[in-house]
Amino acid sequence: MTISVGITGLGAYLPERRLTNLDLEKMVETSDEWIVTRTGIKERRIAGPNESASDLGVKAAEEALKDARLTAKDIDLVIAATITPDMFFPSTACLIQHRIGADCAAFDIGAACSGFPYALAVAQGMIKSKFSKKVLVVGSEVLSKFVDWKDRSTCVLFGDGAGAAVVSEVDKDCGIIATYLGADGSQGDLLKLPAGGSLMPSTHETIDQGMHFLKMSGSEVFKVAVRSMSMAVNEVLGRAGYTIDKIDCLIPHQANYRILKAVAEHIEMPFEKVFVNVDRYGNMSSASTAVALYEAVKSGVVKKNSTVVLVSFGSGLTWASCLIKW
Ligand code: UT7
């Protein structure tokens, strides 16, 4: 008998500190006008000096557990999606597992901004194969500690935050209907953090050259983002035999307002159906779709029986989509 798997609890955590475009004007040569017209971002959240990805993730996870009316002891797998882990190892998932008081398997997933839908697909597979019953998926990022605050082409784009979802068996007529994951490693150079790994271990030189900061070829990434997110939406709809008019809400990765507009045009979806919060948080990588889904549900935009598509794109390059009947 096939099992239906869906999201039964959601949580989010955004650090208190807001960094506005006006603040950025005092830090690099930029303007509120440039940032708003080129990206749609007005402000982003910044974690405190002692706040890490697991700190943010724990807060989002605790809310998701409460929302699902579960305790940490009910969870049998923790998956954390992050490109800004507390450290290389132990995994951020293990740190979260310990701090929430769960007693189960835990691992991180490395799919950058596509991490949340990637992790949802893995959670669905683990439940369908009966390895797990209740999976906690967390997307948590502290990108502010990995951007070069002297590089105006990247530092205005990113923000910190976390979202979490409890994934478990649901009624037959709802849940995750289809997923689609993709990657193209040949384009990995377009968006990367070059140093600190086994290829380029940390040295004084790598630090002096700023190689521990995120590097991005913005305009190339822009084009692939539009192409791959549009393709990923069409692919997941095709897999489920759905057409775009059956979708009530698109929850895309929040990298740039212009990307969202272009994707909506490509897939011929009215822009009113696209959930947007990039203006308030910027690009939070794996936390973007998690927080956007949380806000869409909590504000009533997504409700019982809504049909939702999550779609994301990021470093790797990776892309992912997930069709859900709420
Ligand atoms: O989550 C992973 C996915 N990431 C993305 O999807 C990001 C995709 N890329 C983008 O969103 C856009 O490419 C950016 C927002 C990064 C850049 O927008 P753009 O329209 O592609 O601008 P550009 O890179 O072509 O730069 C245009 C100009 C340049 O000046 P010149 O060379 O034309 O004189 C830049 O130096 O804008 C300049 N510029 C800025 N000016 C003021 C770049 N950053 C800034 C800035 N303030 N912050």
Tab-separated table of N, CA, C and O in Angstrom, residues 96-203:
chain	number	residue	atom	x	y	z
A	96	ILE	N	21.708	20.073	16.082
A	96	ILE	CA	20.280	20.364	16.313
A	96	ILE	C	19.620	19.174	17.024
A	96	ILE	O	18.872	19.350	17.994
A	97	GLN	N	19.917	17.976	16.552
A	97	GLN	CA	19.331	16.759	17.161
A	97	GLN	C	19.594	16.728	18.660
A	97	GLN	O	18.704	16.510	19.473
A	98	HIS	N	20.854	16.993	19.030
A	98	HIS	CA	21.230	16.964	20.447
A	98	HIS	C	20.492	18.053	21.225
A	98	HIS	O	19.933	17.807	22.296
A	99	ARG	N	20.477	19.261	20.658
A	99	ARG	CA	19.938	20.399	21.432
A	99	ARG	C	18.429	20.368	21.574
A	99	ARG	O	17.889	20.910	22.536
A	100	ILE	N	17.721	19.769	20.624
A	100	ILE	CA	16.255	19.666	20.808
A	100	ILE	C	15.899	18.441	21.649
A	100	ILE	O	14.760	18.289	22.064
A	101	GLY	N	16.864	17.548	21.858
A	101	GLY	CA	16.608	16.360	22.687
A	101	GLY	C	16.039	15.186	21.906
A	101	GLY	O	15.296	14.367	22.442
A	102	ALA	N	16.405	15.095	20.619
A	102	ALA	CA	15.961	13.945	19.812
A	102	ALA	C	16.959	12.799	19.963
A	102	ALA	O	18.110	13.025	20.345
A	103	ASP	N	16.506	11.607	19.663
A	103	ASP	CA	17.352	10.429	19.781
A	103	ASP	C	17.203	9.639	18.483
A	103	ASP	O	16.388	8.723	18.399
A	104	CYS	N	17.933	10.060	17.444
A	104	CYS	CA	17.685	9.480	16.119
A	104	CYS	C	18.843	9.800	15.178
A	104	CYS	O	19.760	10.530	15.537
A	105	ALA	N	18.757	9.260	13.967
A	105	ALA	CA	19.761	9.553	12.940
A	105	ALA	C	19.693	11.033	12.546
A	105	ALA	O	18.625	11.660	12.665
A	106	ALA	N	20.827	11.561	12.103
A	106	ALA	CA	20.858	12.973	11.716
A	106	ALA	C	21.970	13.181	10.701
A	106	ALA	O	23.068	12.643	10.865
A	107	PHE	N	21.667	13.932	9.656
A	107	PHE	CA	22.720	14.265	8.687
A	107	PHE	C	22.386	15.563	7.961
A	107	PHE	O	21.230	15.964	7.903
A	108	ASP	N	23.442	16.178	7.408
A	108	ASP	CA	23.259	17.399	6.613
A	108	ASP	C	23.134	17.046	5.137
A	108	ASP	O	23.636	16.011	4.690
A	109	ILE	N	22.518	17.957	4.431
A	109	ILE	CA	22.396	17.801	2.985
A	109	ILE	C	23.070	19.023	2.351
A	109	ILE	O	22.896	20.144	2.844
A	110	GLY	N	23.856	18.817	1.310
A	110	GLY	CA	24.592	19.927	0.702
A	110	GLY	C	24.054	20.247	-0.674
A	110	GLY	O	24.622	19.818	-1.677
A	111	ALA	N	22.970	20.958	-0.728
A	111	ALA	CA	22.391	21.319	-2.035
A	111	ALA	C	22.147	22.820	-2.115
A	111	ALA	O	21.313	23.281	-2.894
A	112	ALA	N	22.876	23.560	-1.277
A	112	ALA	CA	22.814	25.040	-1.276
A	112	ALA	C	21.366	25.528	-1.209
A	112	ALA	O	20.587	25.015	-0.409
A	113	CYS	N	21.015	26.496	-2.045
A	113	CYS	CA	19.678	27.115	-1.962
A	113	CYS	C	18.567	26.114	-2.252
A	113	CYS	O	17.410	26.346	-1.882
A	114	SER	N	18.892	25.000	-2.932
A	114	SER	CA	17.879	23.976	-3.208
A	114	SER	C	17.749	23.002	-2.039
A	114	SER	O	17.017	22.003	-2.139
A	115	GLY	N	18.436	23.239	-0.959
A	115	GLY	CA	18.521	22.284	0.147
A	115	GLY	C	17.190	21.905	0.764
A	115	GLY	O	16.981	20.736	1.117
A	116	PHE	N	16.273	22.872	0.904
A	116	PHE	CA	15.011	22.542	1.581
A	116	PHE	C	14.150	21.584	0.741
A	116	PHE	O	13.773	20.523	1.222
A	117	PRO	N	13.867	21.911	-0.546
A	117	PRO	CA	13.128	20.925	-1.336
A	117	PRO	C	13.896	19.614	-1.540
A	117	PRO	O	13.277	18.539	-1.582
A	118	TYR	N	15.226	19.656	-1.636
A	118	TYR	CA	16.008	18.413	-1.704
A	118	TYR	C	15.738	17.571	-0.448
A	118	TYR	O	15.501	16.374	-0.522
A	119	ALA	N	15.789	18.231	0.718
A	119	ALA	CA	15.606	17.490	1.980
A	119	ALA	C	14.175	16.965	2.108
A	119	ALA	O	13.963	15.875	2.646
A	120	LEU	N	13.206	17.719	1.606
A	120	LEU	CA	11.819	17.227	1.646
A	120	LEU	C	11.695	15.945	0.814
A	120	LEU	O	11.017	14.992	1.220
A	121	ALA	N	12.356	15.936	-0.359
A	121	ALA	CA	12.301	14.753	-1.225
A	121	ALA	C	12.955	13.549	-0.534
A	121	ALA	O	12.437	12.427	-0.587
A	122	VAL	N	14.085	13.796	0.148
A	122	VAL	CA	14.763	12.710	0.864
A	122	VAL	C	13.867	12.213	2.012
A	122	VAL	O	13.696	11.004	2.206
A	123	ALA	N	13.268	13.154	2.743
A	123	ALA	CA	12.385	12.779	3.870
A	123	ALA	C	11.215	11.936	3.360
A	123	ALA	O	10.864	10.901	3.956
A	124	GLN	N	10.642	12.357	2.243
A	124	GLN	CA	9.520	11.597	1.676
A	124	GLN	C	9.963	10.162	1.337
A	124	GLN	O	9.277	9.197	1.660
A	125	GLY	N	11.148	10.056	0.715
A	125	GLY	CA	11.660	8.736	0.353
A	125	GLY	C	11.922	7.864	1.572
A	125	GLY	O	11.627	6.667	1.573
A	126	MET	N	12.474	8.469	2.630
A	126	MET	CA	12.779	7.709	3.855
A	126	MET	C	11.491	7.204	4.511
A	126	MET	O	11.464	6.116	5.086
A	127	ILE	N	10.436	7.996	4.428
A	127	ILE	CA	9.167	7.572	5.035
A	127	ILE	C	8.496	6.512	4.155
A	127	ILE	O	8.026	5.492	4.645
A	128	LYS	N	8.510	6.744	2.861
A	128	LYS	CA	7.891	5.770	1.942
A	128	LYS	C	8.582	4.414	2.018
A	128	LYS	O	7.949	3.377	1.874
A	129	SER	N	9.928	4.434	2.258
A	129	SER	CA	10.656	3.160	2.334
A	129	SER	C	10.599	2.569	3.746
A	129	SER	O	11.247	1.568	4.021
A	130	LYS	N	9.869	3.218	4.624
A	130	LYS	CA	9.630	2.773	6.004
A	130	LYS	C	10.880	2.824	6.890
A	130	LYS	O	10.931	2.221	7.945
A	131	PHE	N	11.911	3.579	6.464
A	131	PHE	CA	13.062	3.789	7.345
A	131	PHE	C	12.659	4.723	8.480
A	131	PHE	O	13.061	4.549	9.624
A	132	SER	N	11.836	5.724	8.140
A	132	SER	CA	11.432	6.728	9.132
A	132	SER	C	9.919	6.858	9.160
A	132	SER	O	9.232	6.514	8.191
A	133	LYS	N	9.463	7.442	10.268
A	133	LYS	CA	8.036	7.781	10.375
A	133	LYS	C	7.845	9.286	10.453
A	133	LYS	O	6.928	9.842	9.873
A	134	LYS	N	8.727	9.921	11.235
A	134	LYS	CA	8.600	11.373	11.412
A	134	LYS	C	9.979	12.027	11.255
A	134	LYS	O	10.881	11.796	12.063
A	135	VAL	N	10.092	12.856	10.219
A	135	VAL	CA	11.387	13.459	9.891
A	135	VAL	C	11.308	14.961	10.147
A	135	VAL	O	10.328	15.618	9.791
A	136	LEU	N	12.352	15.487	10.776
A	136	LEU	CA	12.463	16.937	10.964
A	136	LEU	C	13.441	17.467	9.915
A	136	LEU	O	14.593	17.044	9.871
A	137	VAL	N	12.926	18.356	9.066
A	137	VAL	CA	13.765	18.968	8.027
A	137	VAL	C	14.002	20.425	8.415
A	137	VAL	O	13.053	21.160	8.688
A	138	VAL	N	15.264	20.832	8.440
A	138	VAL	CA	15.598	22.210	8.836
A	138	VAL	C	16.453	22.859	7.740
A	138	VAL	O	17.418	22.258	7.270
A	139	GLY	N	16.077	24.052	7.339
A	139	GLY	CA	16.934	24.856	6.437
A	139	GLY	C	17.413	26.053	7.238
A	139	GLY	O	16.598	26.873	7.657
A	140	SER	N	18.702	26.148	7.482
A	140	SER	CA	19.192	27.212	8.372
A	140	SER	C	20.487	27.802	7.827
A	140	SER	O	21.406	27.061	7.471
A	141	GLU	N	20.534	29.130	7.768
A	141	GLU	CA	21.726	29.759	7.190
A	141	GLU	C	22.127	31.020	7.940
A	141	GLU	O	21.265	31.826	8.327
A	142	VAL	N	23.436	31.169	8.123
A	142	VAL	CA	23.992	32.428	8.618
A	142	VAL	C	24.974	32.916	7.542
A	142	VAL	O	26.200	32.847	7.688
A	143	LEU	N	24.412	33.380	6.445
A	143	LEU	CA	25.237	33.790	5.294
A	143	LEU	C	26.034	35.043	5.581
A	143	LEU	O	27.074	35.289	4.953
A	144	SER	N	25.567	35.839	6.554
A	144	SER	CA	26.258	37.105	6.847
A	144	SER	C	27.702	36.872	7.276
A	144	SER	O	28.526	37.775	7.167
A	145	LYS	N	28.008	35.640	7.737
A	145	LYS	CA	29.392	35.369	8.162
A	145	LYS	C	30.260	34.852	7.016
A	145	LYS	O	31.433	34.566	7.201
A	146	PHE	N	29.666	34.699	5.825
A	146	PHE	CA	30.419	34.184	4.670
A	146	PHE	C	30.380	35.130	3.481
A	146	PHE	O	30.820	34.770	2.408
A	147	VAL	N	29.783	36.313	3.648
A	147	VAL	CA	29.834	37.286	2.554
A	147	VAL	C	30.912	38.326	2.856
A	147	VAL	O	31.205	38.615	4.017
A	148	ASP	N	31.484	38.832	1.780
A	148	ASP	CA	32.515	39.858	1.892
A	148	ASP	C	31.795	41.202	1.977
A	148	ASP	O	31.233	41.676	0.981
A	149	TRP	N	31.842	41.798	3.164
A	149	TRP	CA	31.111	43.048	3.388
A	149	TRP	C	31.741	44.233	2.682
A	149	TRP	O	31.265	45.357	2.792
A	150	LYS	N	32.818	43.941	1.898
A	150	LYS	CA	33.406	45.006	1.068
A	150	LYS	C	33.017	44.819	-0.400
A	150	LYS	O	33.361	45.644	-1.238
A	151	ASP	N	32.346	43.715	-0.724
A	151	ASP	CA	31.979	43.410	-2.112
A	151	ASP	C	30.512	43.743	-2.346
A	151	ASP	O	29.621	42.957	-2.009
A	152	ARG	N	30.260	44.893	-2.964
A	152	ARG	CA	28.872	45.348	-3.114
A	152	ARG	C	28.050	44.442	-4.035
A	152	ARG	O	26.829	44.452	-3.993
A	153	SER	N	28.763	43.655	-4.899
A	153	SER	CA	28.002	42.828	-5.832
A	153	SER	C	27.372	41.612	-5.148
A	153	SER	O	26.500	40.959	-5.714
A	154	THR	N	27.834	41.274	-3.951
A	154	THR	CA	27.211	40.139	-3.242
A	154	THR	C	26.620	40.517	-1.878
A	154	THR	O	25.581	39.981	-1.480
A	155	CYS	N	27.270	41.451	-1.157
A	155	CYS	CA	26.863	41.641	0.246
A	155	CYS	C	25.449	42.204	0.402
A	155	CYS	O	24.833	42.025	1.449
A	156	VAL	N	24.925	42.834	-0.635
A	156	VAL	CA	23.579	43.414	-0.514
A	156	VAL	C	22.497	42.342	-0.678
A	156	VAL	O	21.320	42.613	-0.414
A	157	LEU	N	22.897	41.134	-1.126
A	157	LEU	CA	21.893	40.151	-1.560
A	157	LEU	C	21.430	39.185	-0.480
A	157	LEU	O	20.323	38.654	-0.553
A	158	PHE	N	22.300	38.929	0.498
A	158	PHE	CA	22.052	37.776	1.372
A	158	PHE	C	21.617	38.155	2.785
A	158	PHE	O	21.884	39.261	3.260
A	159	GLY	N	20.927	37.204	3.451
A	159	GLY	CA	20.471	37.417	4.816
A	159	GLY	C	20.454	36.101	5.586
A	159	GLY	O	20.702	35.030	5.015
A	160	ASP	N	20.186	36.185	6.876
A	160	ASP	CA	20.201	35.012	7.763
A	160	ASP	C	18.780	34.620	8.174
A	160	ASP	O	17.917	35.491	8.349
A	161	GLY	N	18.583	33.326	8.410
A	161	GLY	CA	17.269	32.872	8.863
A	161	GLY	C	17.190	31.354	8.856
A	161	GLY	O	18.110	30.677	8.376
A	162	ALA	N	16.087	30.841	9.380
A	162	ALA	CA	15.888	29.386	9.411
A	162	ALA	C	14.412	29.052	9.310
A	162	ALA	O	13.560	29.790	9.797
A	163	GLY	N	14.147	27.930	8.655
A	163	GLY	CA	12.779	27.399	8.593
A	163	GLY	C	12.844	25.900	8.841
A	163	GLY	O	13.885	25.276	8.589
A	164	ALA	N	11.762	25.339	9.362
A	164	ALA	CA	11.764	23.902	9.651
A	164	ALA	C	10.402	23.306	9.349
A	164	ALA	O	9.380	23.992	9.428
A	165	ALA	N	10.418	22.016	8.996
A	165	ALA	CA	9.162	21.314	8.713
A	165	ALA	C	9.220	19.918	9.308
A	165	ALA	O	10.278	19.266	9.269
A	166	VAL	N	8.105	19.469	9.881
A	166	VAL	CA	7.975	18.071	10.287
A	166	VAL	C	7.289	17.352	9.126
A	166	VAL	O	6.261	17.809	8.620
A	167	VAL	N	7.905	16.255	8.689
A	167	VAL	CA	7.368	15.498	7.557
A	167	VAL	C	6.926	14.135	8.066
A	167	VAL	O	7.693	13.439	8.734
A	168	SER	N	5.677	13.787	7.788
A	168	SER	CA	5.188	12.475	8.231
A	168	SER	C	4.074	11.971	7.321
A	168	SER	O	3.703	12.651	6.362
A	169	GLU	N	3.534	10.805	7.652
A	169	GLU	CA	2.440	10.244	6.860
A	169	GLU	C	1.213	11.140	7.023
A	169	GLU	O	0.964	11.657	8.113
A	170	VAL	N	0.483	11.344	5.935
A	170	VAL	CA	-0.723	12.183	5.982
A	170	VAL	C	-1.871	11.444	5.285
A	170	VAL	O	-1.662	10.365	4.707
A	171	ASP	N	-3.057	12.062	5.317
A	171	ASP	CA	-4.218	11.454	4.648
A	171	ASP	C	-3.933	11.248	3.164
A	171	ASP	O	-3.217	12.025	2.552
A	172	LYS	N	-4.564	10.266	2.618
A	172	LYS	CA	-4.369	9.885	1.206
A	172	LYS	C	-4.522	11.048	0.219
A	172	LYS	O	-3.811	11.132	-0.770
A	173	ASP	N	-5.482	11.953	0.499
A	173	ASP	CA	-5.807	12.980	-0.501
A	173	ASP	C	-4.942	14.239	-0.401
A	173	ASP	O	-5.234	15.247	-1.033
A	174	CYS	N	-3.880	14.223	0.443
A	174	CYS	CA	-3.005	15.402	0.486
A	174	CYS	C	-1.538	14.983	0.623
A	174	CYS	O	-1.219	13.802	0.607
A	175	GLY	N	-0.647	15.972	0.728
A	175	GLY	CA	0.772	15.672	0.890
A	175	GLY	C	1.582	15.941	-0.368
A	175	GLY	O	1.111	16.591	-1.304
A	176	ILE	N	2.826	15.439	-0.345
A	176	ILE	CA	3.747	15.662	-1.471
A	176	ILE	C	3.317	14.763	-2.634
A	176	ILE	O	3.313	13.537	-2.517
A	177	ILE	N	2.973	15.395	-3.747
A	177	ILE	CA	2.472	14.643	-4.900
A	177	ILE	C	3.624	14.228	-5.810
A	177	ILE	O	3.644	13.121	-6.338
A	178	ALA	N	4.573	15.133	-6.009
A	178	ALA	CA	5.720	14.814	-6.876
A	178	ALA	C	6.905	15.698	-6.500
A	178	ALA	O	6.720	16.800	-5.965
A	179	THR	N	8.094	15.183	-6.767
A	179	THR	CA	9.307	15.978	-6.547
A	179	THR	C	10.201	15.844	-7.780
A	179	THR	O	10.090	14.876	-8.530
A	180	TYR	N	11.068	16.804	-7.943
A	180	TYR	CA	12.031	16.747	-9.051
A	180	TYR	C	13.325	17.397	-8.565
A	180	TYR	O	13.308	18.523	-8.057
A	181	LEU	N	14.446	16.688	-8.679
A	181	LEU	CA	15.744	17.214	-8.268
A	181	LEU	C	16.698	17.177	-9.453
A	181	LEU	O	16.689	16.209	-10.213
A	182	GLY	N	17.516	18.220	-9.579
A	182	GLY	CA	18.494	18.222	-10.660
A	182	GLY	C	19.780	18.903	-10.238
A	182	GLY	O	19.819	19.629	-9.235
A	183	ALA	N	20.844	18.662	-11.004
A	183	ALA	CA	22.138	19.303	-10.711
A	183	ALA	C	22.988	19.342	-11.965
A	183	ALA	O	22.810	18.523	-12.870
A	184	ASP	N	23.882	20.310	-12.031
A	184	ASP	CA	24.853	20.408	-13.123
A	184	ASP	C	26.168	20.926	-12.556
A	184	ASP	O	26.398	22.126	-12.469
A	185	GLY	N	27.024	19.978	-12.141
A	185	GLY	CA	28.300	20.319	-11.509
A	185	GLY	C	29.252	21.073	-12.433
A	185	GLY	O	30.192	21.715	-11.953
A	186	SER	N	29.016	20.998	-13.744
A	186	SER	CA	29.927	21.682	-14.673
A	186	SER	C	29.862	23.198	-14.491
A	186	SER	O	30.760	23.911	-14.919
A	187	GLN	N	28.790	23.694	-13.850
A	187	GLN	CA	28.657	25.148	-13.668
A	187	GLN	C	28.929	25.580	-12.226
A	187	GLN	O	28.530	26.665	-11.800
A	188	GLY	N	29.637	24.708	-11.493
A	188	GLY	CA	29.900	24.964	-10.079
A	188	GLY	C	30.669	26.245	-9.796
A	188	GLY	O	30.514	26.858	-8.734
A	189	ASP	N	31.498	26.663	-10.779
A	189	ASP	CA	32.316	27.867	-10.553
A	189	ASP	C	31.498	29.147	-10.484
A	189	ASP	O	32.001	30.172	-10.019
A	190	LEU	N	30.266	29.114	-10.946
A	190	LEU	CA	29.457	30.349	-10.981
A	190	LEU	C	29.112	30.872	-9.595
A	190	LEU	O	28.846	32.056	-9.422
A	191	LEU	N	29.082	29.967	-8.621
A	191	LEU	CA	28.682	30.375	-7.263
A	191	LEU	C	29.356	29.433	-6.276
A	191	LEU	O	28.999	28.252	-6.186
A	192	LYS	N	30.377	29.964	-5.592
A	192	LYS	CA	31.131	29.058	-4.719
A	192	LYS	C	31.840	29.806	-3.594
A	192	LYS	O	31.983	31.032	-3.628
A	193	LEU	N	32.280	29.014	-2.619
A	193	LEU	CA	33.125	29.527	-1.542
A	193	LEU	C	34.444	28.760	-1.669
A	193	LEU	O	34.515	27.590	-1.297
A	194	PRO	N	35.458	29.378	-2.277
A	194	PRO	CA	36.616	28.605	-2.745
A	194	PRO	C	37.493	27.969	-1.664
A	194	PRO	O	37.973	26.850	-1.850
A	195	ALA	N	37.728	28.655	-0.542
A	195	ALA	CA	38.777	28.175	0.374
A	195	ALA	C	38.215	27.575	1.659
A	195	ALA	O	37.048	27.740	1.997
A	196	GLY	N	39.100	26.885	2.347
A	196	GLY	CA	38.737	26.310	3.645
A	196	GLY	C	38.447	24.817	3.549
A	196	GLY	O	38.311	24.132	4.550
A	197	GLY	N	38.383	24.292	2.310
A	197	GLY	CA	38.144	22.860	2.128
A	197	GLY	C	39.435	22.132	1.820
A	197	GLY	O	40.526	22.705	1.930
A	198	SER	N	39.336	20.847	1.380
A	198	SER	CA	40.549	20.053	1.143
A	198	SER	C	41.276	20.499	-0.128
A	198	SER	O	42.465	20.242	-0.283
A	199	LEU	N	40.563	21.177	-1.038
A	199	LEU	CA	41.215	21.673	-2.250
A	199	LEU	C	42.112	22.874	-1.955
A	199	LEU	O	43.215	22.984	-2.480
A	200	MET	N	41.609	23.761	-1.095
A	200	MET	CA	42.365	24.985	-0.777
A	200	MET	C	42.265	25.232	0.734
A	200	MET	O	41.471	26.052	1.195
A	201	PRO	N	43.044	24.467	1.512
A	201	PRO	CA	42.947	24.604	2.976
A	201	PRO	C	43.262	26.043	3.418
A	201	PRO	O	43.966	26.761	2.713
A	202	SER	N	42.760	26.404	4.566
A	202	SER	CA	42.959	27.760	5.072
A	202	SER	C	44.433	28.056	5.312
A	202	SER	O	45.130	27.276	5.970
A	203	THR	N	44.877	29.175	4.775
A	203	THR	CA	46.230	29.676	5.068
A	203	THR	C	46.103	31.178	5.269
A	203	THR	O	45.065	31.763	4.955
